[in-house]
Structures are given as structure tokens and as C-alpha cells.
Amino acid sequence: MKTFKPFKAAICSICLVVTYCQASAQQSYKYSVDLNNVADDQLSVELVCPEITKAEIVFYLPKIVPGTYMNSNYGKYVHNLKAFDMAGKELPVTQSGDNGWRIKKATKIYRLSYQVEDTWDAGISNMVYPMCGTSFEAGKNFVINTPGLFGYFEDMKKIPFEISFSKPAGFYAATGLRPAETSSTNDKFICENADRLYDSPIMFSLPDTTVIKVGNADVVVAVYSPRKQVTSRFIAANLNKLLQGSKDYLGGKLPVDKYAFIYYFNGEQKKLGITGAWEHSYSSFYALDEGPEKNIIENVVDITSHEFFHIITPLTISSREVKEFNFNETVLSKHLWLYEGSTEYTAHHVQVWAGLKTPEQFLETLAQKISFSRSSMKDDLSFTELSKESAGKWAQQYVNVYMKGALISACLDLYLLQLSDAQYGIKNLKHDLSIKYGKDKFFEDDELFSVIEEMTFPQVKDFFADYVAGTTPLPYEKFFALAGVDYLPSESYREFSIGGIQINPTKEGMISVGTKNMNAIGEKFGYKDGDELVSINDSLITAENIGNRLDHLYSMLKEGDLINIKVNRKNADGKAELLTLSAPAGKVEKTRKYVLRFIPNPTAAQLKIRNAWLNNHAAALPAANTADVSEIDQVIKALYDVISGPAGPRDWSRFRSLFHPDAFMAAFNAKRELRKFSPAQYAQNNGPFFLKNSFSEKEIGRKVNQFGNVAQVFTAYEFNAGTTPPMNQRGINSIELIKEKGRWFIMSITWDDESRDQAIPPVYLNK
Ligand SMILES: [Zn+2]
């Protein structure tokens, strides 16, 4: 069954190729840029134009691009734009606004030429996010975010763009595009329209790339790190786990077959005002600070996870405003809670779901988002209004899309899990929306909430009305409680203190003490302003190590232990004297705000939601005995063994440990109707019977079909029950098993009894 999908997709992509080849024979933009020729930090762009039928036309560079939610005004970086006819005669051009050039006698236009400055270091009063901008470093590196170089004629965005680059020998073009032609000094790419062009960044430099295979997809990791502090090998090794986890999270397959992660680590240009990344359908581009790879990797993985999941929202699921993007007018959708918020949530959720982060780390991330959005943002602003106006009136609130936006998804996820008895969360919702819309269809902004309501539960209507469109702050205590998580707006706690002193680093890298807010413990030590810390309990202290030293000290201390702190203090003559200050270790009362914490004794309902939310099967199931689950034979033997015995209790933990968390059992009742139940329900229903009656079931025949990690077992049984009168019965258990995480799990057991008109065939009675 599964083979149909890729086959269909392959046919579609062939159709696409055919259409755009035909189109390119007729009408296309033909751009060329020579990267060997950087003059005055500018590149020259040449365009052989498509045929124009209007008498007058405007040539545009984009004002705004998808995913940025602010105006970039790329036209401001273009100089000296000229238009020529076929004979090389210049045509009259007048600039119109920041991003347009009106050209008369347009039917005669044959070619355009202009110079472009790079946005990273141009002295122009305008702001383009570095990850959406351009950087030209002759002979070293070129960051080509295409909207910064290439324009289009009005109403002519839907024809192909050919872009050709001459490049320094050996330079590699890191991009999600597949080159139409490539050599060591030239690359040519063809994009079917302006949307695809602007969706495709390219970075040129000497190559440092690593390819990882994720399911059916080739994922390229390309790195530019001028001081060689970061390598593609290291990044790829760390992304591998994330991407394999993402593949499982997305149902076993990535939605693309090629993807490029393109990283620019800045270590040779002036510090970028903002660092970050820009997402695309087949790639993402990162402008980050260079640093030792081990120090920055956690942050890189978090950002990468976020950008990668944009291929679902908004690149697959989005409204008309996104899919029919208007590059020259600012028209935004109201669903940033979905595009940025749910993406940010998924970026972290996938990591706990795939076991890359602990549930506590995940809660901490969410708590930090609550803290930021409650203390620094307008919590009662309608999120749909913020979204519509994120490039205008509410630009200052935009950053909340990564905070409260993600929390909306967290609460919606928990709410859906509750409404569905832990069967359906936001992961499933996004999956279903992806199937409904796909890459090519869009939703209307106003219809999305009702679509989700129809797909899920009527109760979500009020959720959206109150907390997303409305102004009611999210009641975190209510939603997190569904998974047995306490939300505490603030809590007090006691913590060791060395006196509540100010810790001021000195030029020499030591610590100078300030006594302004000193507490009672500080009084006991008797610090004086300007004391220089030398050691605490004989551990030497510097500005760099004080944090670790104190953490270590506090973890070892008991209240009342004596602490000795050596300080240098200037005497009346200005000479430093070494003094030892001593006081017993003591704690002070502190408060922290916005805490999320797992409660230790959740109810069964809370635990069910918690385990589904965190993909926490290990906690939901008792640990299995390796000797029961390493081989299929062991599982079958354990299954018979665990339910058999004299009247009395059974080891239901062992019983349940044989099953996958999603397993079911089913059997026919006396009326030949199928009854379905979970292993836990089986234990509940049959436990009382076994307590009173001896019961022994043994295997009398077996047939196994196995392929790789899947197996089916037909095992014929015979049982004897010590009832009055005694019961004896034969039949067949049909068992489906899968192998995961190095062990076998029972996925299902269904059985039917032997009867007069239904004898067990001899073939199933062979052992
Ligand atoms: Zn984003």
C-alpha cells in the first residue's frame, strides 16, 4: 500500500519539469552574476528580460518576503538601474518608491543591469534581518538571499527564472535547489516562478558539507566558519538524532526528499545586530555567531528544529496570504499562533517526544516562555490581532509569537489529548491539516478555526474564541493540570546564601564584593565594600569559576556547617591584608515566578495524558524482563506462563510488560460478536476469576511468519480451568508482534475457540 504514494509523487514531479521546460522555451528571466567581480562591495546583476507587452511597466525588488513579518525593502540596496533595448540603447527609467522602477517604452526592453550592495554592511538606514539579507566577501563567502539580488516585472511573477553564477574556482553553492548546470567555476539554477526563487537561498564558499540520510531524504549540512570553530561533521552528527526523531514524529517519513541546512557562522565581519534563521521549503539559512562548536550546539539544535518544522507550518499548512504572497504590499495572515507558535512548540516537543530532552527540561522551556510573555509582553492582546499587525502597530509584540504562541499550542495539545482520551494531540492535528491542504492548497484566514473544530471537537471553538482571537490570558493552571503538572505563578523556597553580596568582576578577573543588599548571613561574615574574594573553604575563586564553585559548595553543605571565606581587604594604609571571614552555613527565603512542575502522584487520567503528551511509554508500562522479550519464542512462552497457575493472583506487571502501549486484545463472545479490550482491561476482567479458580493454558501448536521487525504467530492453545464442572477448551491465538528498541512487543492478540463445526486444522497443531 505504501508504495503508491512515492510513485504518484514521482509522476507529479515529472509533469512539473515538463511544464516548466516548455515555459522556459518561451518566456523567462535570465539573470547572470559574476562573483569574481566585486567592486566597492557591490555585485553587478545582468538580466535578459522576458518579452513585455505593456507600454509601461514597473520592475520590482521585494518589499517584504514570507516568514519575516516586517518590511525589508530590498530595493534600497540597488543602484544605477538601467534598461536597454536590443540595440543597446538606453530606455527612460524613473524610480518609483523604494522598491520599484518605472520603465517607459517597455515593449522594447531587452535587458536590465544594476549594482547591488550587500545588506550586512551597507550604510543604508534600513533594516533587513541578517538571515534574510546578503553578504559579499570577495574570495571568501557570498550569502545570496535571492530577494536581495533579483527582481521581477509587475504581474510577471509566475514565469521561470534562470540564474547563472560565475564563481571563484572550487566554490560550492550550498542550496536546496538542484543545479541545472554546474562546474568548478559556474552554477546555473532554474526556478519555476518568483515564489520558488525567493524561497531558495544560496551560500557560496569553499565547501564544508556533510550529507545525512533520513529515511528517503538526503539532508545536506553546509557550514561556513571562518575560524574553523564549527564543522559540518559535528553539526550533522548532532542533527542526526533530531532528524531521525522528527521523521518518526511526522509519521515515519520526511515530507521532502532533499533539504539543505546552510549555516553562516560570523567570525570575521562586524557583529550582526540580530542572529537567527530563515525557513524555506527545501532549506533554511542561519546567520549565527561563531564559537566553539560544543558551546553553541544546543542553541543550534533548538533553532534548527524550529526552522525545519516550518516545512509543516506555514510551508504546507497556511492561508491565502502566505501561499499567494504579495511581495510588494504588506498583507499578513492572522494565524501566527500556528505558523510561528506551533512551530516553536513542535521544535521543543519533538525533542522530548524522541527522548533527546528530559520532560523536566521541556517543562523548563515552557516555563521560561510563560515568564517572558507574562512579564515583558502584553498578555491580554488578541493573538490574531497581533498577527495581522505584526509588521505595523504591534511590531514590538512580535517576539511573543515564539513565547505565548508556543504556549497556545501547548495548551491546545493538552486540551485535545483530554478530549480524545489521550488519542489525539496537536501532532495529529497538524498531520491531518497537512493532508487536507498539502503544499498547493491554502485555507481562508477566517475559516481555519471552524475547520479545526470540525476535524476535532466542538469544545475547541471556545478555546480559539477566548484565548487566541480573544483577550483572555491562557489559564495555564487549568491546562497543565490535565497532565498532572502544577503551574505556580510564584513559589517561595529556601536556598543557601553566602550573604546576598554583589559579585562585581574586576579587571584582573577576580571578584570585588558589594555590600549594598547584604542579608543577615552577610552581616555574620562581616564583609566590607570592596573586599576581594580569594577563596571559599580553600577553593580559589575567580570571576569565571564562582558560579560553579558555589553550586558545588551548596550541593555539599548542611545548615550549620562552618564556611570560611578568605578576602583581601585594604587597610588604612591602602595595603591589602588577607582576612578569613567565618559564619555557619544558612539558608534564605527566596521566591521564583512562573514554575511548572510534575506532581508526583498524578491520577490515572492525568498520567494517561502525560504519557501520551511526552510519548512516555516507558513510564506507562512496567519494565520487561529481558528473558521474556528478546525472542519471539520467549514472549509466547511468557504469555502462557503468566496467566497459568493455581487459584490466586497473577503477575500482571509481567503480563503488561509483554505488550506495546498501543496493543489491543479481542475475542469472540458466545454470540460470535467480537469484543475488544486493552491488556489492562483483560487483567481487570479476568483477575477475579483467576483468584478463585486454577487456570492453565498451554501451547499445542505454533506457526510463525516473520519478516524483519514484524511477525505473526498462530499459536494453538488448550486450557483447563478448575471450575465446577471443570472447563476444557482449545482454540487459536493470533498474535501480532513487532520489534522495537531491541525487544519484541505484542501488538495484538485475537483468538477464536475450536468448536464442533470449526476444528483446528492439523497444520496448526505442529510445534
Ligand atoms: Zn520561525
Coordinates of C-alpha atoms in Angstrom, one line a residue, residues 374 411 467 472-480 487:
R374 CA 3.8 37.4 31.3
C411 CA -2.4 24.2 26.0
Y467 CA -7.5 32.6 24.1
T472 CA -8.4 36.3 27.9
P473 CA -4.9 35.2 29.1
L474 CA -4.4 31.4 29.0
P475 CA -5.3 29.7 32.3
Y476 CA -2.1 27.7 32.5
E477 CA -3.1 26.1 35.8
K478 CA -6.1 24.6 34.1
F479 CA -4.5 23.2 31.0
F480 CA -1.2 21.9 32.6
Y487 CA 1.6 25.8 37.4

